[in-house]
mmCIF file of C-alpha atoms in Angstrom:
data_model
loop_
_atom_site.group_PDB
_atom_site.id
_atom_site.type_symbol
_atom_site.label_atom_id
_atom_site.label_comp_id
_atom_site.label_asym_id
_atom_site.label_seq_id
_atom_site.Cartn_x
_atom_site.Cartn_y
_atom_site.Cartn_z
ATOM 1 C CA MET A 1 0.188 -0.049 0.153
ATOM 2 C CA ALA A 2 1.177 3.085 -1.272
ATOM 3 C CA ALA A 3 -0.402 6.853 -1.840
ATOM 4 C CA VAL A 4 2.155 8.794 -2.807
ATOM 5 C CA SER A 5 2.371 12.488 -4.839
ATOM 6 C CA SER A 6 5.028 13.194 -6.151
ATOM 7 C CA SER A 7 7.144 16.505 -7.949
ATOM 8 C CA LEU A 8 9.723 15.418 -10.310
ATOM 9 C CA SER A 9 9.369 14.105 -13.925
ATOM 10 C CA LEU A 10 10.582 10.053 -13.789
ATOM 11 C CA PRO A 11 14.069 9.717 -16.224
ATOM 12 C CA SER A 12 12.874 5.678 -17.655
ATOM 13 C CA ARG A 13 15.531 4.529 -15.855
ATOM 14 C CA THR A 14 17.899 5.165 -12.289
ATOM 15 C CA PRO A 15 21.442 4.853 -13.343
ATOM 16 C CA GLU A 16 23.407 1.701 -12.827
ATOM 17 C CA PRO A 17 26.091 1.566 -9.641
ATOM 18 C CA SER A 18 28.969 3.140 -10.492
ATOM 19 C CA VAL A 19 32.388 2.484 -9.093
ATOM 20 C CA ARG A 20 34.087 5.385 -11.291
ATOM 21 C CA LYS A 21 31.548 8.021 -9.594
ATOM 22 C CA MET A 22 31.728 6.592 -6.203
ATOM 23 C CA SER A 23 35.781 6.773 -6.398
ATOM 24 C CA ILE A 24 35.364 9.855 -4.507
ATOM 25 C CA LEU A 25 34.502 7.656 -1.123
ATOM 26 C CA ASN A 26 37.998 6.670 -1.269
ATOM 27 C CA LYS A 27 39.032 10.217 0.048
ATOM 28 C CA PHE A 28 36.975 9.453 2.842
ATOM 29 C CA HIS A 29 39.071 8.514 6.080
ATOM 30 C CA SER A 30 37.493 8.996 9.281
ATOM 31 C CA VAL A 31 33.813 9.663 9.901
ATOM 32 C CA ALA A 32 31.241 9.843 12.965
ATOM 33 C CA SER A 33 27.377 8.564 12.317
ATOM 34 C CA ARG A 34 25.254 11.545 11.366
ATOM 35 C CA THR A 35 22.264 9.650 11.322
ATOM 36 C CA HIS A 36 19.253 9.598 13.797
ATOM 37 C CA CYS A 37 18.624 6.168 13.830
ATOM 38 C CA ASN A 38 20.173 3.088 14.636
ATOM 39 C CA PHE A 39 20.387 -0.492 12.000
ATOM 40 C CA ASN A 40 20.370 -4.089 13.003
ATOM 41 C CA ALA A 41 20.941 -5.426 8.981
ATOM 42 C CA ILE A 42 22.553 -8.233 6.665
ATOM 43 C CA PHE A 43 25.663 -6.596 4.856
ATOM 44 C CA LYS A 44 26.049 -8.010 1.259
ATOM 45 C CA PRO A 45 29.633 -7.950 -0.515
ATOM 46 C CA SER A 46 30.122 -4.329 -2.573
ATOM 47 C CA THR A 47 32.081 -2.189 -4.969
ATOM 48 C CA LEU A 48 33.303 -0.358 -2.390
ATOM 49 C CA THR A 49 33.980 -3.004 0.176
ATOM 50 C CA LEU A 50 37.480 -2.622 1.039
ATOM 51 C CA PHE A 51 36.953 0.917 1.567
ATOM 52 C CA ILE A 52 34.210 1.044 4.128
ATOM 53 C CA SER A 53 35.571 -2.150 6.282
ATOM 54 C CA THR A 54 38.456 0.004 7.083
ATOM 55 C CA GLN A 55 36.331 2.453 8.673
ATOM 56 C CA ARG A 56 35.061 1.085 12.362
ATOM 57 C CA PRO A 57 33.528 3.457 14.750
ATOM 58 C CA HIS A 58 36.162 4.021 17.910
ATOM 59 C CA ALA A 59 35.674 2.124 21.254
ATOM 60 C CA HIS A 60 35.023 4.853 23.088
ATOM 61 C CA ILE A 61 31.583 6.134 20.812
ATOM 62 C CA LYS A 62 28.636 4.884 22.387
ATOM 63 C CA SER A 63 25.408 4.248 20.134
ATOM 64 C CA PRO A 64 22.312 4.441 21.278
ATOM 65 C CA PRO A 65 20.080 1.379 22.442
ATOM 66 C CA ARG A 66 18.777 -0.562 19.087
ATOM 67 C CA ASN A 67 15.500 -0.006 20.365
ATOM 68 C CA THR A 68 15.131 3.572 20.473
ATOM 69 C CA ILE A 69 12.788 5.484 19.059
ATOM 70 C CA ARG A 70 14.002 8.663 17.389
ATOM 71 C CA CYS A 71 11.823 9.233 14.287
ATOM 72 C CA LEU A 72 9.028 7.675 13.060
ATOM 73 C CA PHE A 73 7.334 7.299 9.558
ATOM 74 C CA THR A 74 4.809 5.876 7.373
ATOM 75 C CA GLY A 75 5.808 4.169 4.664
ATOM 76 C CA ILE A 76 3.572 6.901 2.494
ATOM 77 C CA VAL A 77 6.004 7.807 -0.123
ATOM 78 C CA GLU A 78 5.644 12.180 0.007
ATOM 79 C CA GLU A 79 7.924 12.917 -3.132
ATOM 80 C CA MET A 80 10.954 11.443 -5.388
ATOM 81 C CA GLY A 81 13.955 13.572 -4.603
ATOM 82 C CA GLN A 82 16.709 13.113 -7.330
ATOM 83 C CA ILE A 83 20.599 12.849 -5.049
ATOM 84 C CA LYS A 84 22.519 16.002 -7.204
ATOM 85 C CA GLN A 85 26.552 15.505 -5.633
ATOM 86 C CA LEU A 86 27.691 12.920 -3.404
ATOM 87 C CA GLY A 87 31.165 14.271 -2.199
ATOM 88 C CA THR A 88 33.095 14.401 1.532
ATOM 89 C CA ALA A 89 32.300 17.538 3.063
ATOM 90 C CA GLU A 90 34.801 20.154 5.125
ATOM 91 C CA ASN A 91 34.804 17.616 7.981
ATOM 92 C CA GLY A 92 36.346 14.565 6.386
ATOM 93 C CA GLY A 93 32.521 13.139 6.394
ATOM 94 C CA PHE A 94 30.417 11.699 3.704
ATOM 95 C CA ASP A 95 27.361 14.464 2.017
ATOM 96 C CA MET A 96 24.955 14.078 -0.115
ATOM 97 C CA LYS A 97 23.156 16.724 -1.617
ATOM 98 C CA ILE A 98 19.147 15.747 -2.817
ATOM 99 C CA GLY A 99 17.168 17.924 -4.647
ATOM 100 C CA ALA A 100 13.197 18.170 -3.854
ATOM 101 C CA LYS A 101 10.732 20.541 -3.005
ATOM 102 C CA THR A 102 7.610 18.613 -0.646
ATOM 103 C CA VAL A 103 10.521 17.709 2.189
ATOM 104 C CA LEU A 104 11.297 21.347 2.434
ATOM 105 C CA GLU A 105 8.061 22.922 2.776
ATOM 106 C CA GLY A 106 8.519 23.819 6.969
ATOM 107 C CA VAL A 107 12.074 21.867 7.158
ATOM 108 C CA HIS A 108 14.949 22.712 9.858
ATOM 109 C CA LEU A 109 18.352 21.720 10.931
ATOM 110 C CA GLY A 110 18.373 18.177 12.729
ATOM 111 C CA ASP A 111 14.805 16.937 11.078
ATOM 112 C CA SER A 112 14.830 13.540 9.788
ATOM 113 C CA ILE A 113 13.778 12.435 6.605
ATOM 114 C CA ALA A 114 13.642 9.103 5.342
ATOM 115 C CA VAL A 115 15.801 8.670 2.151
ATOM 116 C CA ASN A 116 14.352 4.780 0.423
ATOM 117 C CA GLY A 117 13.818 4.384 4.240
ATOM 118 C CA THR A 118 17.234 5.033 5.818
ATOM 119 C CA CYS A 119 16.902 7.451 8.991
ATOM 120 C CA LEU A 120 19.224 10.537 7.925
ATOM 121 C CA THR A 121 18.968 13.937 9.391
ATOM 122 C CA VAL A 122 19.285 17.086 7.615
ATOM 123 C CA THR A 123 22.411 19.142 7.948
ATOM 124 C CA GLU A 124 21.786 21.862 5.231
ATOM 125 C CA PHE A 125 18.914 22.997 3.182
ATOM 126 C CA ASP A 126 18.317 25.308 0.707
ATOM 127 C CA THR A 127 14.628 26.503 -0.050
ATOM 128 C CA GLN A 128 15.653 28.785 -3.268
ATOM 129 C CA LEU A 129 17.711 25.939 -4.895
ATOM 130 C CA SER A 130 15.524 23.590 -3.716
ATOM 131 C CA ASP A 131 18.207 21.074 -1.993
ATOM 132 C CA PHE A 132 18.663 19.568 1.185
ATOM 133 C CA THR A 133 21.905 17.775 2.970
ATOM 134 C CA VAL A 134 22.570 14.454 4.411
ATOM 135 C CA GLY A 135 25.514 12.764 5.724
ATOM 136 C CA LEU A 136 26.265 9.503 5.714
ATOM 137 C CA SER A 137 29.001 7.076 7.700
ATOM 138 C CA PRO A 138 30.554 4.177 6.821
ATOM 139 C CA GLU A 139 27.859 2.169 8.802
ATOM 140 C CA THR A 140 24.952 3.468 6.161
ATOM 141 C CA LEU A 141 26.737 2.935 3.838
ATOM 142 C CA ARG A 142 28.010 -0.883 4.600
ATOM 143 C CA LYS A 143 24.159 -2.080 5.667
ATOM 144 C CA THR A 144 21.975 -0.325 2.916
ATOM 145 C CA SER A 145 21.550 0.095 -0.422
ATOM 146 C CA LEU A 146 22.067 3.505 -0.546
ATOM 147 C CA ILE A 147 25.474 2.295 -1.869
ATOM 148 C CA GLU A 148 24.287 2.018 -4.708
ATOM 149 C CA LEU A 149 23.294 6.043 -5.469
ATOM 150 C CA GLU A 150 24.965 8.211 -7.517
ATOM 151 C CA PRO A 151 24.176 12.000 -8.989
ATOM 152 C CA GLY A 152 21.078 11.919 -11.220
ATOM 153 C CA SER A 153 20.354 8.859 -8.875
ATOM 154 C CA LEU A 154 15.898 9.112 -7.867
ATOM 155 C CA VAL A 155 15.108 8.355 -4.209
ATOM 156 C CA ASN A 156 11.830 7.866 -1.971
ATOM 157 C CA LEU A 157 11.249 10.769 0.356
ATOM 158 C CA GLU A 158 9.185 11.315 3.365
ATOM 159 C CA ARG A 159 9.362 13.308 6.277
ATOM 160 C CA ALA A 160 8.435 12.277 9.763
ATOM 161 C CA VAL A 161 5.368 12.268 11.169
ATOM 162 C CA GLN A 162 4.011 14.524 13.815
ATOM 163 C CA PRO A 163 1.251 13.991 16.342
ATOM 164 C CA THR A 164 -1.024 14.913 14.010
ATOM 165 C CA SER A 165 -0.028 12.902 10.821
ATOM 166 C CA ARG A 166 -2.515 10.603 9.352
ATOM 167 C CA MET A 167 -1.342 6.931 9.805
ATOM 168 C CA GLY A 168 -1.777 6.138 5.970
ATOM 169 C CA GLY A 169 0.931 3.110 6.108
ATOM 170 C CA HIS A 170 2.291 1.223 9.086
ATOM 171 C CA PHE A 171 4.781 1.970 11.634
ATOM 172 C CA VAL A 172 8.257 2.435 9.999
ATOM 173 C CA GLN A 173 11.498 3.113 12.235
ATOM 174 C CA GLY A 174 13.512 4.025 9.294
ATOM 175 C CA HIS A 175 16.087 1.187 10.586
ATOM 176 C CA VAL A 176 16.805 -0.613 8.276
ATOM 177 C CA ASP A 177 17.103 -4.313 8.922
ATOM 178 C CA GLY A 178 18.931 -5.464 5.536
ATOM 179 C CA THR A 179 19.302 -5.489 2.191
ATOM 180 C CA GLY A 180 17.159 -7.283 -0.678
ATOM 181 C CA GLU A 181 17.669 -8.134 -3.832
ATOM 182 C CA ILE A 182 15.068 -8.341 -6.793
ATOM 183 C CA VAL A 183 14.587 -11.095 -8.704
ATOM 184 C CA SER A 184 11.856 -10.423 -10.800
ATOM 185 C CA MET A 185 9.472 -7.570 -12.264
ATOM 186 C CA ASP A 186 6.853 -9.167 -14.617
ATOM 187 C CA PRO A 187 4.321 -7.339 -14.930
ATOM 188 C CA GLU A 188 0.138 -7.995 -15.472
ATOM 189 C CA GLY A 189 -1.989 -6.275 -16.686
ATOM 190 C CA ASP A 190 -1.326 -2.193 -15.690
ATOM 191 C CA SER A 191 0.503 -4.093 -12.592
ATOM 192 C CA LEU A 192 3.670 -4.719 -11.564
ATOM 193 C CA TRP A 193 4.573 -7.818 -9.704
ATOM 194 C CA ILE A 194 8.385 -7.891 -8.375
ATOM 195 C CA LYS A 195 10.480 -10.253 -6.278
ATOM 196 C CA VAL A 196 12.792 -9.945 -3.398
ATOM 197 C CA LYS A 197 15.694 -12.126 -1.963
ATOM 198 C CA ALA A 198 16.315 -11.664 1.297
ATOM 199 C CA SER A 199 18.138 -13.922 3.970
ATOM 200 C CA LYS A 200 16.525 -15.827 6.210
ATOM 201 C CA GLU A 201 16.728 -14.201 9.324
ATOM 202 C CA LEU A 202 14.679 -11.057 7.715
ATOM 203 C CA LEU A 203 12.307 -13.893 6.076
ATOM 204 C CA LYS A 204 11.521 -14.854 8.728
ATOM 205 C CA TYR A 205 9.483 -11.898 9.823
ATOM 206 C CA VAL A 206 7.577 -11.236 6.208
ATOM 207 C CA VAL A 207 4.013 -13.282 6.408
ATOM 208 C CA PRO A 208 1.544 -13.185 3.677
ATOM 209 C CA LYS A 209 -0.683 -10.062 3.655
ATOM 210 C CA GLY A 210 1.567 -8.223 5.770
ATOM 211 C CA PHE A 211 3.062 -5.436 6.115
ATOM 212 C CA ILE A 212 7.005 -4.374 4.884
ATOM 213 C CA ALA A 213 8.699 -1.409 3.729
ATOM 214 C CA VAL A 214 10.586 -1.617 0.812
ATOM 215 C CA ASP A 215 13.419 1.350 0.122
ATOM 216 C CA GLY A 216 10.614 2.710 2.410
ATOM 217 C CA THR A 217 7.180 2.735 0.917
ATOM 218 C CA SER A 218 4.602 0.945 3.183
ATOM 219 C CA LEU A 219 3.485 -2.424 0.767
ATOM 220 C CA THR A 220 1.909 -5.439 1.534
ATOM 221 C CA VAL A 221 3.204 -8.532 1.088
ATOM 222 C CA VAL A 222 1.336 -11.009 -1.493
ATOM 223 C CA ASP A 223 3.293 -14.305 -0.690
ATOM 224 C CA VAL A 224 6.108 -15.811 0.993
ATOM 225 C CA PHE A 225 8.176 -18.589 -0.930
ATOM 226 C CA ASP A 226 10.477 -19.924 2.113
ATOM 227 C CA LYS A 227 11.958 -22.253 -0.413
ATOM 228 C CA GLU A 228 13.479 -19.843 -2.729
ATOM 229 C CA ASP A 229 14.252 -17.389 0.163
ATOM 230 C CA SER A 230 12.064 -14.716 -0.998
ATOM 231 C CA PHE A 231 8.459 -12.882 -1.326
ATOM 232 C CA ASN A 232 6.519 -10.543 -3.537
ATOM 233 C CA PHE A 233 4.070 -8.013 -3.661
ATOM 234 C CA MET A 234 2.197 -6.465 -6.496
ATOM 235 C CA LEU A 235 2.441 -2.108 -7.350
ATOM 236 C CA VAL A 236 -0.400 -0.552 -9.110
ATOM 237 C CA ALA A 237 -0.123 1.562 -11.782
ATOM 238 C CA TYR A 238 -0.252 4.790 -9.838
ATOM 239 C CA THR A 239 1.956 3.053 -7.374
ATOM 240 C CA GLN A 240 4.904 2.730 -9.862
ATOM 241 C CA GLN A 241 4.572 5.748 -11.159
ATOM 242 C CA ASN A 242 5.474 7.746 -7.758
ATOM 243 C CA VAL A 243 8.514 5.442 -6.291
ATOM 244 C CA VAL A 244 11.716 4.137 -7.426
ATOM 245 C CA ILE A 245 11.030 0.631 -7.054
ATOM 246 C CA PRO A 246 9.978 0.217 -10.542
ATOM 247 C CA LEU A 247 13.181 2.484 -12.694
ATOM 248 C CA LYS A 248 15.177 -0.721 -10.560
ATOM 249 C CA LYS A 249 16.514 -3.594 -12.641
ATOM 250 C CA VAL A 250 16.421 -7.161 -11.433
ATOM 251 C CA GLY A 251 19.640 -7.620 -9.172
ATOM 252 C CA GLN A 252 19.891 -4.672 -8.035
ATOM 253 C CA LYS A 253 19.184 -3.866 -4.049
ATOM 254 C CA VAL A 254 16.235 -2.700 -2.087
ATOM 255 C CA ASN A 255 16.228 -1.321 1.765
ATOM 256 C CA LEU A 256 14.225 -3.641 3.946
ATOM 257 C CA GLU A 257 12.925 -2.964 7.189
ATOM 258 C CA VAL A 258 10.216 -5.543 7.989
ATOM 259 C CA ASP A 259 7.089 -4.902 10.774
ATOM 260 C CA ILE A 260 8.143 -4.107 14.089
ATOM 261 C CA LEU A 261 5.172 -5.656 15.716
ATOM 262 C CA GLY A 262 6.571 -9.001 14.645
ATOM 263 C CA LYS A 263 9.874 -8.034 16.662
ATOM 264 C CA TYR A 264 7.918 -7.663 20.069
ATOM 265 C CA VAL A 265 6.092 -10.785 19.512
ATOM 266 C CA GLU A 266 9.289 -12.716 19.224
ATOM 267 C CA ARG A 267 10.868 -10.748 22.041
ATOM 268 C CA LEU A 268 7.612 -11.623 24.456
ATOM 269 C CA LEU A 269 7.806 -15.218 23.891
ATOM 270 C CA SER A 270 11.707 -15.626 23.933
ATOM 271 C CA SER A 271 11.200 -14.154 27.378
ATOM 272 C CA GLY A 272 8.996 -16.436 28.743
ATOM 273 C CA PHE A 273 6.494 -13.490 28.962
ATOM 274 C CA VAL A 274 3.623 -16.429 27.888
ATOM 275 C CA ASP A 275 4.269 -18.831 30.463
ATOM 276 C CA SER A 276 4.391 -16.330 33.113
ATOM 277 C CA ILE A 277 0.413 -15.198 32.230
ATOM 278 C CA LYS A 278 -0.700 -18.396 32.590
ATOM 279 C CA SER A 279 1.263 -19.257 35.446
ATOM 280 C CA SER A 280 -0.153 -16.268 37.207
#
């Protein structure tokens, strides 16, 4: 399920991952995470593995607890933004500048914006030029599909919800659990079937007719194929025009965030909570 509004015209395809254009990352030496949110994810080797493997967090830097909720989204994509620039920042970090309009309405420094489902922090913005900047850490690049982006790539954008916001999708934290790989894209009428392969660790939380966030888009799972370690979903014509997923190709990565409710249930069951209720 995804209801969205778009203010940018669509190119025919998202640019393929490019080692040459991302080579600026090799100048990136020391960085602290500048995202609002943590990641608990499964990493798949990429072209930047050698680079990011050397950028480990310092032992004295303490990360917030994994279950701390610092931002909340609905998975209803507000618009598609376009990557304007990728490069090292003056402080030695790595910045990504994104062209957008809708998500800049009422924006403030430090606000959270989900970029392809990854909760990131606004570090700069310019309403006249219609763009904003977010910082990326090596850990974010290791754990998400953002590593495949290059100038010109389109990304799903959503601002963090406010107390008065309508919950049109489901609870999405912007904590990417891992990446999946698109294994098939098959049209049926004006709709599009997409099958994604995921790790067994993630797939155990995926159920038919349940929610899942794919690149930050709240979607309903149709079927789960345990023997193939995959699941599928369908995009209607309107959604295809307003999210980045159909612009990708078979073999490309997507960010996945499973429904947090499944994790809570698993935690309660493993802690003996149910047995304690029965014995009381």
